[in-house]
CSV table of C-alpha atoms in Angstrom, one decimal:
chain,number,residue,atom,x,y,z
A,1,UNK,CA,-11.7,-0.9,17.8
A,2,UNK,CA,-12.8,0.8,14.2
A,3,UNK,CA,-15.3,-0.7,12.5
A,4,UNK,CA,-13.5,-3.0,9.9
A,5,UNK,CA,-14.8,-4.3,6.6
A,6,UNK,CA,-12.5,-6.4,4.8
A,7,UNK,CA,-12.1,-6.4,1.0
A,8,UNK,CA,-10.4,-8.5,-1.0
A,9,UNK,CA,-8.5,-7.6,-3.8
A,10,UNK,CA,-6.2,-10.4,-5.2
A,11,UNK,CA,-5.0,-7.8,-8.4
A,12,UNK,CA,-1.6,-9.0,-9.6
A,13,UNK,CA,-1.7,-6.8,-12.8
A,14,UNK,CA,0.7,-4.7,-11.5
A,15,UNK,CA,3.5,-7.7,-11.2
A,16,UNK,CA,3.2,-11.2,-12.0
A,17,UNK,CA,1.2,-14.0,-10.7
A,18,UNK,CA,2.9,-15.5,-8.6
A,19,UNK,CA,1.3,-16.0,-5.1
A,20,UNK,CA,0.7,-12.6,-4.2
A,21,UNK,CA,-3.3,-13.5,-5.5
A,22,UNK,CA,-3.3,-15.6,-2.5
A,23,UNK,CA,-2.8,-12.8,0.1
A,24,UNK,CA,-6.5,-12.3,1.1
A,25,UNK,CA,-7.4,-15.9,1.4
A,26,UNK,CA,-3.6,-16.4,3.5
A,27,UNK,CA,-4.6,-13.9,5.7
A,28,UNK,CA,-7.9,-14.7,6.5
A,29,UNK,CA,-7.1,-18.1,7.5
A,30,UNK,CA,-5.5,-16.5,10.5
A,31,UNK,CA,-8.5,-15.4,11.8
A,32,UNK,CA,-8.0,-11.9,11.0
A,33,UNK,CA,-11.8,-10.9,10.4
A,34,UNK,CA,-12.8,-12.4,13.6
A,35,UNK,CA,-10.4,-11.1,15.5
A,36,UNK,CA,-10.7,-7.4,14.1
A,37,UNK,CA,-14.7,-8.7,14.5
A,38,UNK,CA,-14.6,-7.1,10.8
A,39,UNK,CA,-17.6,-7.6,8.1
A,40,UNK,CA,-16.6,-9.2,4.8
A,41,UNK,CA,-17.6,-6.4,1.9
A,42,UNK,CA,-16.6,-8.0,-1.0
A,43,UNK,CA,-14.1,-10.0,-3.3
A,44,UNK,CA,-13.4,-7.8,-6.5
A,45,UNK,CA,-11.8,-9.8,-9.1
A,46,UNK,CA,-9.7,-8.7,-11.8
A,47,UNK,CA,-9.7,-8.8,-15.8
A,48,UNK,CA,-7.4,-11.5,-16.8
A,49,UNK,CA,-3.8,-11.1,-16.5
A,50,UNK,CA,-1.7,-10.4,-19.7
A,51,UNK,CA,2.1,-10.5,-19.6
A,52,UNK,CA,2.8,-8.3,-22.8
A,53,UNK,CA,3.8,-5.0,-22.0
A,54,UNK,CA,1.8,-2.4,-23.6
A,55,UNK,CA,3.3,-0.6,-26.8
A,56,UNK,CA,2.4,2.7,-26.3
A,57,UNK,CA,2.6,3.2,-22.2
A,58,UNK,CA,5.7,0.8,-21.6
A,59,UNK,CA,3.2,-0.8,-18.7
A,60,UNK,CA,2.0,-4.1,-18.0
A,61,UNK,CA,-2.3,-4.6,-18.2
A,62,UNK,CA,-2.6,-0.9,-18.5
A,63,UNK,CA,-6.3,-0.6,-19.6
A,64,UNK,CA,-6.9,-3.6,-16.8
A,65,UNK,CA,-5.8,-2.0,-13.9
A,66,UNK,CA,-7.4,1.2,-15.1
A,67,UNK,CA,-10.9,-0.8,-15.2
A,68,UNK,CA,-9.8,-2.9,-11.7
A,69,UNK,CA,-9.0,0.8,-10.0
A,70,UNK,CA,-12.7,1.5,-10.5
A,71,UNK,CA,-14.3,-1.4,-9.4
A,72,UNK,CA,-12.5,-1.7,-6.3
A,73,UNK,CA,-13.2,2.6,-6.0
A,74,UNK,CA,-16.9,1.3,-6.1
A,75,UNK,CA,-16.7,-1.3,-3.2
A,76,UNK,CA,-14.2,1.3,-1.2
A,77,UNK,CA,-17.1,3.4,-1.4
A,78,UNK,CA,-19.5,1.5,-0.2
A,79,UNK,CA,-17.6,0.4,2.6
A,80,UNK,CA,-16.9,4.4,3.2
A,81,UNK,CA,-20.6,5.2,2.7
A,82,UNK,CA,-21.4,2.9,5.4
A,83,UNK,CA,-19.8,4.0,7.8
A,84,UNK,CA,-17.1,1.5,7.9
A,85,UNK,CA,-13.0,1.4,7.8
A,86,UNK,CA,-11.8,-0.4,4.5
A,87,UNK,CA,-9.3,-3.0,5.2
A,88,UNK,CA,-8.1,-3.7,2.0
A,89,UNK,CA,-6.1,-7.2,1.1
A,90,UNK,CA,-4.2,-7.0,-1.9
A,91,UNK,CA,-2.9,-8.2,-4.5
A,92,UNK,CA,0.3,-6.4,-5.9
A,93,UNK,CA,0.7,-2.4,-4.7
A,94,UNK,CA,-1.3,-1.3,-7.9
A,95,UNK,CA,-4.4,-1.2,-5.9
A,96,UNK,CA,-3.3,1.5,-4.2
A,97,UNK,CA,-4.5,3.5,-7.5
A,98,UNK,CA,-8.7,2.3,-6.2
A,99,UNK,CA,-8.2,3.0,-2.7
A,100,UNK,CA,-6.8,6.1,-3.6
A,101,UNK,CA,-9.5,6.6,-6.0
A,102,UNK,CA,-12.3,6.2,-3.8
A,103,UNK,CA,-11.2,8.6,-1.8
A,104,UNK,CA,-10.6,11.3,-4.7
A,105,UNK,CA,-14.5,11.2,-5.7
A,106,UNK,CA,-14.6,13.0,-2.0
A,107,UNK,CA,-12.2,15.5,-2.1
A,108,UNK,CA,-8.6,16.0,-0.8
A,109,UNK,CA,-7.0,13.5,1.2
A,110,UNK,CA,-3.6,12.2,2.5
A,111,UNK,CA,-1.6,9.5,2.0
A,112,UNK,CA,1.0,7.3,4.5
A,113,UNK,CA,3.4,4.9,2.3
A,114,UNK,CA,4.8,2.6,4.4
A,115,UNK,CA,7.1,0.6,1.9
A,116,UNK,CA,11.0,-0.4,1.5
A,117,UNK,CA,11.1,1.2,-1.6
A,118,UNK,CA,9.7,4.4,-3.1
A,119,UNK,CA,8.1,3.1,-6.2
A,120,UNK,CA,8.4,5.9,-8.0
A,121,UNK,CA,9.4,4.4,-11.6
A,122,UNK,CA,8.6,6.0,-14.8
A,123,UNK,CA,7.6,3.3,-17.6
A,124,UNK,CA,11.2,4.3,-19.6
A,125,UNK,CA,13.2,2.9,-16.5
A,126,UNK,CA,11.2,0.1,-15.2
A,127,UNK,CA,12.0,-2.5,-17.7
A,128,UNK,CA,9.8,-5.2,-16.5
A,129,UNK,CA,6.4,-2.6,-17.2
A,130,UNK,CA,5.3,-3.2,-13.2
A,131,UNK,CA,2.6,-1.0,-12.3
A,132,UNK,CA,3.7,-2.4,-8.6
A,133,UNK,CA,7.0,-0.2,-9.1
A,134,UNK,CA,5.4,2.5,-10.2
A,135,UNK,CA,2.2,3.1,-8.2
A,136,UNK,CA,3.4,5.9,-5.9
A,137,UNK,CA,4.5,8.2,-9.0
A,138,UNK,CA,1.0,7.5,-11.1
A,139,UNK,CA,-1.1,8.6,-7.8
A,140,UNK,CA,1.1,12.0,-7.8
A,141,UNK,CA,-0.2,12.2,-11.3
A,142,UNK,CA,3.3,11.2,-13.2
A,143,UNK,CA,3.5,8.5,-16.0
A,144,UNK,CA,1.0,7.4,-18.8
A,145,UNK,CA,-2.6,9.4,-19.0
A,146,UNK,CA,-4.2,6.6,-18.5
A,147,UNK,CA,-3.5,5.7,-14.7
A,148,UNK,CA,-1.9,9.2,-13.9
A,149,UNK,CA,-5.8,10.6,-14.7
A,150,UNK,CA,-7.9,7.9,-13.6
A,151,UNK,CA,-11.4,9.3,-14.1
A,152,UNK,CA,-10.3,12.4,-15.3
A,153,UNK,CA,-9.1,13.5,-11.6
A,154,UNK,CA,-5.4,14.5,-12.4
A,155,UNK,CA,-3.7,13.5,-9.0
A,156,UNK,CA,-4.7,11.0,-6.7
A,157,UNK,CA,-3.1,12.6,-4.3
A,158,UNK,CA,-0.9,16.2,-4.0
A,159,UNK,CA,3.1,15.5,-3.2
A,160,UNK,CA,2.5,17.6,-0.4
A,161,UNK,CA,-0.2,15.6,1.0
A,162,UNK,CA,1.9,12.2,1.2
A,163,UNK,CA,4.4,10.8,3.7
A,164,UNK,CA,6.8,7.7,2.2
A,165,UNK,CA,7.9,6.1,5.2
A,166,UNK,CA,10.2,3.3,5.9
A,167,UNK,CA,11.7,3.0,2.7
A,168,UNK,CA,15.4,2.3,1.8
A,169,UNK,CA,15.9,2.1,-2.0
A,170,UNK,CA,16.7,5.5,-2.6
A,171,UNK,CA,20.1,4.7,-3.7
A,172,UNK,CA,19.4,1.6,-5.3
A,173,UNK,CA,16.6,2.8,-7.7
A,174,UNK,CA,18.7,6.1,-8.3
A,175,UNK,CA,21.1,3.4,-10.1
A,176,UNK,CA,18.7,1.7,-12.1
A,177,UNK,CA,17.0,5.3,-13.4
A,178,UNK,CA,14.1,6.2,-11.1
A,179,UNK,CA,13.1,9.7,-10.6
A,180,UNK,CA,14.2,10.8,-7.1
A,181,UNK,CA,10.7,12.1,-5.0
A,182,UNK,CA,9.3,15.2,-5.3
A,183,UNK,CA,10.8,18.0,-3.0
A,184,UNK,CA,7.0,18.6,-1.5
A,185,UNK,CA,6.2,15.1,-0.7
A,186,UNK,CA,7.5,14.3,3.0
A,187,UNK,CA,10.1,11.6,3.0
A,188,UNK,CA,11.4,9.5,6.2
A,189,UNK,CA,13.1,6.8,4.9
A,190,UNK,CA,14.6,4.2,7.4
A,191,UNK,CA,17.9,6.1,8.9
A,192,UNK,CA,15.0,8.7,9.7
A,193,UNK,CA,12.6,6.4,11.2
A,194,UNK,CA,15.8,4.5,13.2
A,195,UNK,CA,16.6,8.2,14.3
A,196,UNK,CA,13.1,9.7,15.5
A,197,UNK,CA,12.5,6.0,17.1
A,198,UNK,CA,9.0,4.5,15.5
A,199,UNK,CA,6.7,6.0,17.8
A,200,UNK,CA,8.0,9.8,17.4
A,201,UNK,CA,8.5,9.1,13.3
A,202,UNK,CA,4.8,7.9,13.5
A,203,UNK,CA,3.6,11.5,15.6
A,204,UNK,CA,5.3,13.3,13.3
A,205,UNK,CA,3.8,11.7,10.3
A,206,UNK,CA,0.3,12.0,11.6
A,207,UNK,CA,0.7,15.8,12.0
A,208,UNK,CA,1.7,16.3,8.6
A,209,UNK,CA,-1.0,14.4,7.1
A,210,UNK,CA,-3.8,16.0,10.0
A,211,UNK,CA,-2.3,19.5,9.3
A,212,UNK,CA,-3.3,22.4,6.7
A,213,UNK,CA,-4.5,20.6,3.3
A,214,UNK,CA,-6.0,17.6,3.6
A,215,UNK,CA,-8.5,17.5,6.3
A,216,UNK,CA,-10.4,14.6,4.6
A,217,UNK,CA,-8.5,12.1,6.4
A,218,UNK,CA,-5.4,9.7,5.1
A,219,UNK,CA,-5.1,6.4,3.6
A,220,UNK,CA,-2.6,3.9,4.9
A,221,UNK,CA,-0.9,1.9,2.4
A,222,UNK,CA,1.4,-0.9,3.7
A,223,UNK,CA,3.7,-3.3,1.3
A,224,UNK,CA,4.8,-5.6,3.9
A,225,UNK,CA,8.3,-5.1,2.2
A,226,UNK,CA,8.5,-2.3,5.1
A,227,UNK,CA,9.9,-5.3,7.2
A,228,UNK,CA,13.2,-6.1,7.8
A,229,UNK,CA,14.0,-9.1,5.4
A,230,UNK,CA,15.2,-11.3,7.9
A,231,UNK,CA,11.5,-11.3,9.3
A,232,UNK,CA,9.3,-11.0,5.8
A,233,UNK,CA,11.6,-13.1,3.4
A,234,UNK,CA,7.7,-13.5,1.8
A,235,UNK,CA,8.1,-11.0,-0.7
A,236,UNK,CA,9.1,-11.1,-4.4
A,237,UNK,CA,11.7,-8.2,-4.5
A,238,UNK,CA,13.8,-8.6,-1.5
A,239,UNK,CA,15.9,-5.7,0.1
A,240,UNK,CA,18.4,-6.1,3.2
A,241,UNK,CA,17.0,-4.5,6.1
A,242,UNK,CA,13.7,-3.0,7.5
A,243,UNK,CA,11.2,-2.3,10.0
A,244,UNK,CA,11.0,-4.8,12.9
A,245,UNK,CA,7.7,-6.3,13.9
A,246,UNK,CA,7.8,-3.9,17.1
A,247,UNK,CA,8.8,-1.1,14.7
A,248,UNK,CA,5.7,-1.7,11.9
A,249,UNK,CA,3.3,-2.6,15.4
A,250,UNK,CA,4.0,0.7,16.6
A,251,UNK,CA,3.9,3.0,13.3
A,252,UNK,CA,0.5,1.4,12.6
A,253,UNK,CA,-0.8,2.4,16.3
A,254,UNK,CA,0.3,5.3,15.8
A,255,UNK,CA,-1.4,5.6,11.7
A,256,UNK,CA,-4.5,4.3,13.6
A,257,UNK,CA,-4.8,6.5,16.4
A,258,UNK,CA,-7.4,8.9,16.6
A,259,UNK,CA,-9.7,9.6,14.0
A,260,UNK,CA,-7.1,10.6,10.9
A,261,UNK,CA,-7.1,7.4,9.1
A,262,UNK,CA,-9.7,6.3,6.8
A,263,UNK,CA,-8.5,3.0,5.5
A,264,UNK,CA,-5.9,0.9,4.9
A,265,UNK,CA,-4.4,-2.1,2.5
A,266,UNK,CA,-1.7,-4.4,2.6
A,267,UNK,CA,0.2,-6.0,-0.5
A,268,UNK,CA,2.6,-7.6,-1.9
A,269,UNK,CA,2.6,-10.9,0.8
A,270,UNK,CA,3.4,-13.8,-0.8
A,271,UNK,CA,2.2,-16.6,0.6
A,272,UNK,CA,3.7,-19.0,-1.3
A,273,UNK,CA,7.2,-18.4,0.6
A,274,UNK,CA,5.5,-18.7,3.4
A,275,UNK,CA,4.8,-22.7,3.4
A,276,UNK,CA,4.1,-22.8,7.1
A,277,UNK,CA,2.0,-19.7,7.6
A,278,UNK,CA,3.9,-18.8,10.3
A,279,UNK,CA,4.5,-15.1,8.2
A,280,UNK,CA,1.1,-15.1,7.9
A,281,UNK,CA,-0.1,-15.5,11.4
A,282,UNK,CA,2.5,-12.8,12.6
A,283,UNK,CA,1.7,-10.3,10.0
A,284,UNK,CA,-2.1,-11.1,11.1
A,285,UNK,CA,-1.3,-10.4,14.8
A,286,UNK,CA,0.5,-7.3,14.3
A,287,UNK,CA,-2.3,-6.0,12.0
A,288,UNK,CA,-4.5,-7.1,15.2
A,289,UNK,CA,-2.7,-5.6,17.5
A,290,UNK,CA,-2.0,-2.2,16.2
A,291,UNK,CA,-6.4,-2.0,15.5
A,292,UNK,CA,-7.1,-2.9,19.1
A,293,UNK,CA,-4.5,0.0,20.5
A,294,UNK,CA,-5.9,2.4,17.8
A,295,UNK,CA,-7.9,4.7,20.0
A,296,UNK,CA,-11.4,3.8,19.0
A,297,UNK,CA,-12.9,1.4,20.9
């Protein structure tokens, strides 16, 4: 098994507050850390949350999640500097922009985006100002300067160098205005996946992201939205349909296998529809699950 530190990073600047803060703490009261036998590296808190949309970007907290990408960049770091595989719990899918960021001080790198919907919003057609729908687009380097530039690095990440899959909104977010993804990025959306069957989907994903380019390694980025509904009804933007558990248990084994991946973070949980826990536990053991099959212990 990898050799886990877990961040926290309760961010809701991207969307709303309204339970996704509580992922981390949700999570670790499975017993996620000790069963991963992770280290705790760190709880990075976010500037306070403001609800206006910003006049001149269209985008909720934009100077906020700009400062909150750094900070958790920083602690990413650290845990990359020591050796370590960031687990990172979010929080909305905006701090995907620090992970991302961390990894851009260091060169090239890839990214697997394992959501049910492409988030790839520009400000004019995202009326609510969510980073969270957005995030996705603004690592490619497309919407306001500045979280499309964090740093001064253009891109986050190259189109080429990113694999979206699971998702199922293409259709949807067509309708309401989004920009469809860029012909170099590498899209298997859910037909796809069902296709290829998880396992194969995975394979192929992991050569793309191992092959020419970006040798640094990949981040994983997971919004548990990935799952079918009928399973993760914890979410704040539902959408028929999914991944099973099997399905998401598999894909990450697959992510996790060998030595390609170099972190990974999971949003948007709410736990708040979850009054049980029962989400929470089964998210935690499929998370468990797909580390101790990943090759590396």
């Amino acid at each position: 098994m990898r050799n886990v530190a877990i961040v926290e990073a309760p961010s809701v600047l991207g969307l709303r507050p309204t339970g996704v803060e509580d992922l981390p703490a949700a999570l670790l009261e499975t017993g996620l850390a000790e069963a991963l036998a992770a280290v705790p590296a760190g709880r990075v808190e976010p500037p306070p949350y403001d609800p206006r949309q910003d006049p001149e970007t269209g985008v909720l907290n934009p100077a906020g999640i700009a400062a909150y990408s750094t900070a958790l960049a920083d602690t990413v770091a650290g845990v990359l500097d020591d050796g370590r595989f960031p687990l990172v719990l979010g929080g909305d899918c905006s701090v995907l922009l620090g992970n991302l960021l961390a990894l851009r001080r260091r060169g090239r790198h890839g990214l697997l985006f394992l959501d049910g919907h492409t988030d790839f919003y520009q400000p004019s057609a995202e009326p609510a100002g969510e980073v969270a729908s957005m995030e996705l687009a603004l690592a490619t380097g497309r919407g306001p300067r500045v979280l499309a530039d964090l740093e001064g690095r253009g891109p986050l990440v190259r189109d080429e160098d990113v694999v979206a899959l699971g998702f199922r909104d293409a259709e949807e977010s067509a309708a309401y205005g989004m920009q469809p993804l860029p012909s170099a990025l590498h899209a298997l959306e859910l037909d796809t996946v069902r296709a290829l069957g998880a396992g194969e989907a995975a394979r192929r994903a992991v050569g793309l992201l191992t092959g020419d380019g970006a040798g640094g390694g990949y981040w994983i980025h997971l919004d548990v939205d990935v799952l079918d509904d009928a399973v993760m009804p914890a979410v704040d933007y539902r959408l028929p349909d999914g991944l099973t558990w099997q399905e998401l248990e598999t894909v990450l084994r697959g992510a996790l296998s060998g030595g390609g991946a170099v972190g990974l973070d999971v949003a948007i949980f709410n736990p708040r529809l979850d009054p049980d826990g029962a989400i929470a536990q089964r998210l935690s053991d499929c998370l468990v699950r797909a580390f101790d099959r990943d090759g590396q212990g």
